[in-house]
Short mmCIF file of C-alpha atoms in Angstrom, two decimals:
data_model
loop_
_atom_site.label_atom_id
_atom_site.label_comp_id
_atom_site.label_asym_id
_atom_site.label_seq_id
_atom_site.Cartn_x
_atom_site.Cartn_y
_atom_site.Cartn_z
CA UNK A 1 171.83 65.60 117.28
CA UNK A 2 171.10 63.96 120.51
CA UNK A 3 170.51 67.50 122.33
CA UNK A 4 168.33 68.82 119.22
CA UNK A 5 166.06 65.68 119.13
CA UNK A 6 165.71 66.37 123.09
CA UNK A 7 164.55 70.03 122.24
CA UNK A 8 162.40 69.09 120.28
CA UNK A 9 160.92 66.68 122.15
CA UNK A 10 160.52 69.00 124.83
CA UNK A 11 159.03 71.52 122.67
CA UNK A 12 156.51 68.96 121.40
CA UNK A 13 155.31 68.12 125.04
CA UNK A 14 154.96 71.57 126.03
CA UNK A 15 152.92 71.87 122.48
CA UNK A 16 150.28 69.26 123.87
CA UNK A 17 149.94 70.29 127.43
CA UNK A 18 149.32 73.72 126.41
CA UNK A 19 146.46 72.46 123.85
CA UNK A 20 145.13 70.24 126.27
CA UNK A 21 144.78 73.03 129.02
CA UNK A 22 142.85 75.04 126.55
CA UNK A 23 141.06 72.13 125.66
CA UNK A 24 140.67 71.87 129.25
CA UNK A 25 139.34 76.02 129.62
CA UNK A 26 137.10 75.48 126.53
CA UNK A 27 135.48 71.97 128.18
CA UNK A 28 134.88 74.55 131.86
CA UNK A 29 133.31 77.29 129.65
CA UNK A 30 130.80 75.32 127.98
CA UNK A 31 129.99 73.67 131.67
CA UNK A 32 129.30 77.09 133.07
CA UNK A 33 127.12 77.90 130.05
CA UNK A 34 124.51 75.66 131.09
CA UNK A 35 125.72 72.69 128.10
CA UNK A 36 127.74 70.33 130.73
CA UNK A 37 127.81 70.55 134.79
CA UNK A 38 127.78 73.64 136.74
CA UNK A 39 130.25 75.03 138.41
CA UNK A 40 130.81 74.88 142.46
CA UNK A 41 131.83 77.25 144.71
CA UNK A 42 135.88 76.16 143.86
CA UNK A 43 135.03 76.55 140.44
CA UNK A 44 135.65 72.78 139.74
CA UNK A 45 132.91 70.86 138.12
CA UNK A 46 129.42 69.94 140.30
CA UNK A 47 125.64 69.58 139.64
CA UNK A 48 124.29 69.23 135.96
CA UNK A 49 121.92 71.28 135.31
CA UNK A 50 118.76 68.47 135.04
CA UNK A 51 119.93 68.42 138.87
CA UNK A 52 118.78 72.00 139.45
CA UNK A 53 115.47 72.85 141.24
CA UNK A 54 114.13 74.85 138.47
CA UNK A 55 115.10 72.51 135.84
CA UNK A 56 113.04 70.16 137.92
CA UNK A 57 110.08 72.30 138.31
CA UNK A 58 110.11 72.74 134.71
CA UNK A 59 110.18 69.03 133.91
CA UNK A 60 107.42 68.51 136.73
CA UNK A 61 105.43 71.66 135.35
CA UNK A 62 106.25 70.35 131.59
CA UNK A 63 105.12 66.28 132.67
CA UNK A 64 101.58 67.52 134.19
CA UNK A 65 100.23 70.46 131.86
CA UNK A 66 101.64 69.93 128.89
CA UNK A 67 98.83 69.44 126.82
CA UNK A 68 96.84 72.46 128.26
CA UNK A 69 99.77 75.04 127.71
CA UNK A 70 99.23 73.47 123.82
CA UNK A 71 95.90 73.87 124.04
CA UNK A 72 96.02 77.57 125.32
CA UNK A 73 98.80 78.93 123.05
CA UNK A 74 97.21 77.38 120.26
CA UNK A 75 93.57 79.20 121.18
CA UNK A 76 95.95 82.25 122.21
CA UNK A 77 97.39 82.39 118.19
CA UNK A 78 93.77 81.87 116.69
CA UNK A 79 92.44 84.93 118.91
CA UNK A 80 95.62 87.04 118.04
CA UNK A 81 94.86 86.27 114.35
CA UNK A 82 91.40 87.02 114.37
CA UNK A 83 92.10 90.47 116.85
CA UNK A 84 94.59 91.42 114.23
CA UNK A 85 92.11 90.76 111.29
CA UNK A 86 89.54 92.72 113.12
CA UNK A 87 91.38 95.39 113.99
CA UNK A 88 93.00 95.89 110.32
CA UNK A 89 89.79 95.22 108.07
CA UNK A 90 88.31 97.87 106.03
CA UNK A 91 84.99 99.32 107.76
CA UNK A 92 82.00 100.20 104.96
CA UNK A 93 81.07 103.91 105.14
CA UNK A 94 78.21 102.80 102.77
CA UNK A 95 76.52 99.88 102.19
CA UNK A 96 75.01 99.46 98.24
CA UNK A 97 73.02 96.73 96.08
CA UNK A 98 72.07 96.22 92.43
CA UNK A 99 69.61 93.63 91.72
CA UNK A 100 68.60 92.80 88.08
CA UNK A 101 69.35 91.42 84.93
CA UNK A 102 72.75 92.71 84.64
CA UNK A 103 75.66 90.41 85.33
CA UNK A 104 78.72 92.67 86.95
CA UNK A 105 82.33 90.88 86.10
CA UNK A 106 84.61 91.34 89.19
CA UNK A 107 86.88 93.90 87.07
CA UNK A 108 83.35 95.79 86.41
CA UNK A 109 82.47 95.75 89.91
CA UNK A 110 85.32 97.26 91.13
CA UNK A 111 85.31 99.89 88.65
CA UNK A 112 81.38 100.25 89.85
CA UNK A 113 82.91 101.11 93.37
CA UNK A 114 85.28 103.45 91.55
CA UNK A 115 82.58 105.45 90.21
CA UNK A 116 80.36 105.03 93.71
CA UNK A 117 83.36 106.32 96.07
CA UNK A 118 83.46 109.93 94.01
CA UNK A 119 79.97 110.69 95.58
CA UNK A 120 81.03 108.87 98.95
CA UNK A 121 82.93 110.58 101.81
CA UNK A 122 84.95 109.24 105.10
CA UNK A 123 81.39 109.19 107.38
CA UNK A 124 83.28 106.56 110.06
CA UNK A 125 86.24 109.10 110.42
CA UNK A 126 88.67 105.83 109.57
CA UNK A 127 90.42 107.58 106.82
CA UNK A 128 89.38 105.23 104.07
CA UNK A 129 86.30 105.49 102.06
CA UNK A 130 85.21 102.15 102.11
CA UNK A 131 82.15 100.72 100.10
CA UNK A 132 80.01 97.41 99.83
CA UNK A 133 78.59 96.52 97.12
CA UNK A 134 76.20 93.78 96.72
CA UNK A 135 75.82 92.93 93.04
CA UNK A 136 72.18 89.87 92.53
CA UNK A 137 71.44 88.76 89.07
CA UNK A 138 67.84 88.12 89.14
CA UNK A 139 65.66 87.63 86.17
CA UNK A 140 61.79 87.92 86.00
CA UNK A 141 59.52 85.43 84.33
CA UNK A 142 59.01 88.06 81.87
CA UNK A 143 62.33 89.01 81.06
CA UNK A 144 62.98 84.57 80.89
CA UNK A 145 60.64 84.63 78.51
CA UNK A 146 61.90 87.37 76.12
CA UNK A 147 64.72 85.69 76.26
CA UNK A 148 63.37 82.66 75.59
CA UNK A 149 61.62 84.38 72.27
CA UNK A 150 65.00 86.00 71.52
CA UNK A 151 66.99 82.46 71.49
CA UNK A 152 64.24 80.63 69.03
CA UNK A 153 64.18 83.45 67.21
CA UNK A 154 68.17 83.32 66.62
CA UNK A 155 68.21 79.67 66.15
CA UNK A 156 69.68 78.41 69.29
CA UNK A 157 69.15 76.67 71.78
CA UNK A 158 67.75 78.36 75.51
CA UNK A 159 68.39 76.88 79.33
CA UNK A 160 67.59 78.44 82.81
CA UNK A 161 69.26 77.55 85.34
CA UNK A 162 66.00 77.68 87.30
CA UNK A 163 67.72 77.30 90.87
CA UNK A 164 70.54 79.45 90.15
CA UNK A 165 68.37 82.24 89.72
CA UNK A 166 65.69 81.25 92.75
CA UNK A 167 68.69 81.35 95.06
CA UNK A 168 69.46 84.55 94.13
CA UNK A 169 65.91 86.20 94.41
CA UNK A 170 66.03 84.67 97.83
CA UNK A 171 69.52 86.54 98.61
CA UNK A 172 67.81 89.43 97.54
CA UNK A 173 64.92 89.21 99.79
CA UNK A 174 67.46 88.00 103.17
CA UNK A 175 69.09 91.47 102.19
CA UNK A 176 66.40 93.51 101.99
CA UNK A 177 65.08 91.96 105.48
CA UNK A 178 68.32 91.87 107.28
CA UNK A 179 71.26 93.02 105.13
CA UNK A 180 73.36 95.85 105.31
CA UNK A 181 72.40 97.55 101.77
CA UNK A 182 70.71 100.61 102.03
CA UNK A 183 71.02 102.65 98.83
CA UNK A 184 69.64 100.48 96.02
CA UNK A 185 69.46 100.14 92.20
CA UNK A 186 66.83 98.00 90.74
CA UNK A 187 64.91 95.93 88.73
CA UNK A 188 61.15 97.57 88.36
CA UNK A 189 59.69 93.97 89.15
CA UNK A 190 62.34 94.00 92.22
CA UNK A 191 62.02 97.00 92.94
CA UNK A 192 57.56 96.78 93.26
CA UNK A 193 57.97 93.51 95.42
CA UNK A 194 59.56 96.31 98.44
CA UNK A 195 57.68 99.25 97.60
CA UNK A 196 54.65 97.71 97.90
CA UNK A 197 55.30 96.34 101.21
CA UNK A 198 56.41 100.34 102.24
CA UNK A 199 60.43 99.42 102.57
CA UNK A 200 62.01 102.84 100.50
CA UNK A 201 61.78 106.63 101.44
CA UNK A 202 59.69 108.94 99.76
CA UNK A 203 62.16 111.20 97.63
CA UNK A 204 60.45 114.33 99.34
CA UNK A 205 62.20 113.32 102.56
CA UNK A 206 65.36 113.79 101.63
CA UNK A 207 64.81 116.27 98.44
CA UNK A 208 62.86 119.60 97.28
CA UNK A 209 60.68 119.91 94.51
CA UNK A 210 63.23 121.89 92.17
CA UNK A 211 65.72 119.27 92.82
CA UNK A 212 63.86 116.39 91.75
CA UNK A 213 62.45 118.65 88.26
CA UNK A 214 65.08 117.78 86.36
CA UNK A 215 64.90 114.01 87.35
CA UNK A 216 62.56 111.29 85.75
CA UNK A 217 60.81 109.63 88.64
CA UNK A 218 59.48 106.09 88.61
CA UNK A 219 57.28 107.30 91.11
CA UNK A 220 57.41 108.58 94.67
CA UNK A 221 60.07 106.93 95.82
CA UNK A 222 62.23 105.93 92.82
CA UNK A 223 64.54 107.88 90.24
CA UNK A 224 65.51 105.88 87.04
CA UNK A 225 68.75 105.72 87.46
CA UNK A 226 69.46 106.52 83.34
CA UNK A 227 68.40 110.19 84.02
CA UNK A 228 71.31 111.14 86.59
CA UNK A 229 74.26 112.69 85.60
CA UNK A 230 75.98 110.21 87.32
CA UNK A 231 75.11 107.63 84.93
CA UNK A 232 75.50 109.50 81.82
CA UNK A 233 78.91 110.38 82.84
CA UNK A 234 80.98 107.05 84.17
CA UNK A 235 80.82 104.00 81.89
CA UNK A 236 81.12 101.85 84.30
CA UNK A 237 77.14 102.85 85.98
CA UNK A 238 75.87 103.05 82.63
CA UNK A 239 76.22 99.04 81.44
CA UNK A 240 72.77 99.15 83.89
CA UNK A 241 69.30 98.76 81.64
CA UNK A 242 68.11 102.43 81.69
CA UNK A 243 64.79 101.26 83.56
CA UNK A 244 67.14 100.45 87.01
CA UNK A 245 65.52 102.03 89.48
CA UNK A 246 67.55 104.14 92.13
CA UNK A 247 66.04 104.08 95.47
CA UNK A 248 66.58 104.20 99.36
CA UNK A 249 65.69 102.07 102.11
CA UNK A 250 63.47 103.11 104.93
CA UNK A 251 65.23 102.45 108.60
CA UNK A 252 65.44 98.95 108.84
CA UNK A 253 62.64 97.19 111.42
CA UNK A 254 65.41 95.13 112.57
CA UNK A 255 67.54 98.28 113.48
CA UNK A 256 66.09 98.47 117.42
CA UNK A 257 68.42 95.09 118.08
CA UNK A 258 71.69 96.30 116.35
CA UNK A 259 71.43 99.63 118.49
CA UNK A 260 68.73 102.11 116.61
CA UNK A 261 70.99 105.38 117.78
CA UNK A 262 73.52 103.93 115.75
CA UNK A 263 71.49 102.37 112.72
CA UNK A 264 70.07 106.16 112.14
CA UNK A 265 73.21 107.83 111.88
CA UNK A 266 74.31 105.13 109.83
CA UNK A 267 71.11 105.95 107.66
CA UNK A 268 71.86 109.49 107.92
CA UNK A 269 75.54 109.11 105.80
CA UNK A 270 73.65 106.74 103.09
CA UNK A 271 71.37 109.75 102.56
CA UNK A 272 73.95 111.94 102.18
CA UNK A 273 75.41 109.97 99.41
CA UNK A 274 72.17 109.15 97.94
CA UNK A 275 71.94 113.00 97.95
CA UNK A 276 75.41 113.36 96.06
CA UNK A 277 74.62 110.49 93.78
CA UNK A 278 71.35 111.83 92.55
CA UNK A 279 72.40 115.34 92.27
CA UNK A 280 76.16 114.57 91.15
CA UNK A 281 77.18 117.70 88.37
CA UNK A 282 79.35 117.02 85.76
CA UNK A 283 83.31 118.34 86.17
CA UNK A 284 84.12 121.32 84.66
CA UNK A 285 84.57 121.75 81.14
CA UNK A 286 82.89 118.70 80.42
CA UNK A 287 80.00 118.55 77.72
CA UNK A 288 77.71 115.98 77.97
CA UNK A 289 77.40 114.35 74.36
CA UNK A 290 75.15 111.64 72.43
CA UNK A 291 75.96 108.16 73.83
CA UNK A 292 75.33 106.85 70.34
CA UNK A 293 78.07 109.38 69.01
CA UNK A 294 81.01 107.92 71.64
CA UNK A 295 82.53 104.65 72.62
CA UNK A 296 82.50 105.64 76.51
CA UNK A 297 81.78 108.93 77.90
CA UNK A 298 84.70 111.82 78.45
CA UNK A 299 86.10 111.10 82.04
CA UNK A 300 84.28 107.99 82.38
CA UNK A 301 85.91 105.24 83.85
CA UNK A 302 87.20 102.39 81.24
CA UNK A 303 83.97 100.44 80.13
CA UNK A 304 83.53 96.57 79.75
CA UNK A 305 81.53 95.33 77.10
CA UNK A 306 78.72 93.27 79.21
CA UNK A 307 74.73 92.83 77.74
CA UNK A 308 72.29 90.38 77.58
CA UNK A 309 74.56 87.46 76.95
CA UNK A 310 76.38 88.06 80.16
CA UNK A 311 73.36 86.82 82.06
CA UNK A 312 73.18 83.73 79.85
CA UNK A 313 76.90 83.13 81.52
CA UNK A 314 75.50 83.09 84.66
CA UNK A 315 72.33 81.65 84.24
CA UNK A 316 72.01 80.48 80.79
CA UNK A 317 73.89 78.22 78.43
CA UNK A 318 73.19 78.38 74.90
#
């Protein structure tokens, strides 16, 4: 028993001294990875590594500047944001307004550039057709008051939200004078306030006599908008009052300090579409039909309810 308790005892010290030399190899291989002290040239333990010049550099580097390498990656993240946002945004080929009694919902408004981007093509080369539209409720004092008439006359009660609307008819005006719109749809009243100050095209600059025959002009430089194809076809154009007038924008005065080389080529692609617009055909095979006799014209995109009352939303409450 004596000899097989020695064994054993033997065995067990062997056990530990080979657990505590791998102990011993484990403690040395986390040293030479940098997370204890550094080897030396016997491969025994020496410096740590705070005790290494570059560590020290660091540290010095780290103590002094600290606050401007902050300061600079944090500038360095904003720019890289705002580079990448740049870079990826979607460019406008064309640049459109409607300004008038008619409130657009955002659901209508997008199906309004739905409509707009089948007379629209890739002018920028980006490979997207990409569209602005600026959508301005703006009532007249004439139109307030018919509304006015129409509210007593149906029993209820009538509020303007007077500075609701005179903030818009200023928007209107900024965008005329320095916005991006060129191809417009308007209001008459809105649409008098830039003619007479000699801010559209004449339609004989950009069409010929036969085109325009079939067309009912407002006058020299306006179309109403209700006599196009392109409103008789798509639902979503024809929620417009039939007296919107469709119109173009003369070269902006403005145009000689955003580069006027540019800013008439620019001109030159809204013409085009203004072109397409006011001469758009309907698809084959369809027949054009009474709008009294359909819910929403064949091929037209889907139509949302919106009248009278959805300027009250906006600018009324009842």
């Amino acid at each position: 028993m004596k000899e097989e308790d020695k064994d054993a005892e033997s065995k067990d010290s062997e056990d530990r001294k080979k657990s505590d030399e791998r102990g011993e190899r484990r403690y040395e291989k986390l040293e030479f990875q940098g997370l204890g002290r550094l080897p030396d040239e016997d491969g025994g333990g020496g410096d740590t590594i705070k005790d290494t010049k570059l560590y020290k550099w660091l540290d010095n580097f780290w103590y002094h500047y600290k606050w401007g390498v902050i300061v600079v990656t944090f500038f360095a993240v904003i720019l890289g944001i705002c580079v990448y946002q740049y870079a990826s945004r979607e460019v406008p080929d064309v640049y459109v307004m409607y300004a008038g009694p008619q409130y657009l919902s955002s659901g209508a408004t997008t199906r309004f550039k739905e409509s707009l981007r089948s007379v629209t093509e890739d002018y920028n080369g980006d490979g997207e057709t990409g569209i602005t539209l600026v959508t301005l409720v703006c009532v007249s004092d004439d139109e307030i008051e018919e509304m006015k008439a129409e509210a007593e006359e149906n029993g209820e009660e009538f509020y303007l939200d007077a500075s609701a609307n005179s903030q818009n008819i200023k928007q209107f005006s900024m965008e005329i004078f320095a916005g991006e719109s060129v191809v417009c749809m308007l209001d008459p009243w809105l649409y008098e306030s830039v003619k007479s100050a000699g801010g559209f095209m004449e339609l004989t600059e950009i069409f010929t006599e036969e085109e325009l025959s079939g067309l009912e002009l407002y006058d020299e430089c306006g179309i109403y908008l209700s006599s196009t194809k392109f409103y008789k076809y798509y639902s979503s154009v024809s929620v417009l009052p039939e007296d919107t007038v469709l119109c173009i924008r003369n070269i902006s005065t403005i145009s000689a300090f955003k580069g006027k080389a540019k800013y008439e080529k620019l001109h030159e692609y809204h013409e085009s579409m203004f072109r397409s617009l006011v001469l758009f055909e309907y698809p084959e095979g369809y027949v054009e039909t009474d709008p009294s006799e359909t819910e929403a014209p064949t091929g037209g995109s889907v139509t949302e309810t919106e009248d009278a009352a959805s300027v009250k939303s906006k600018l009324f409450t009842a």
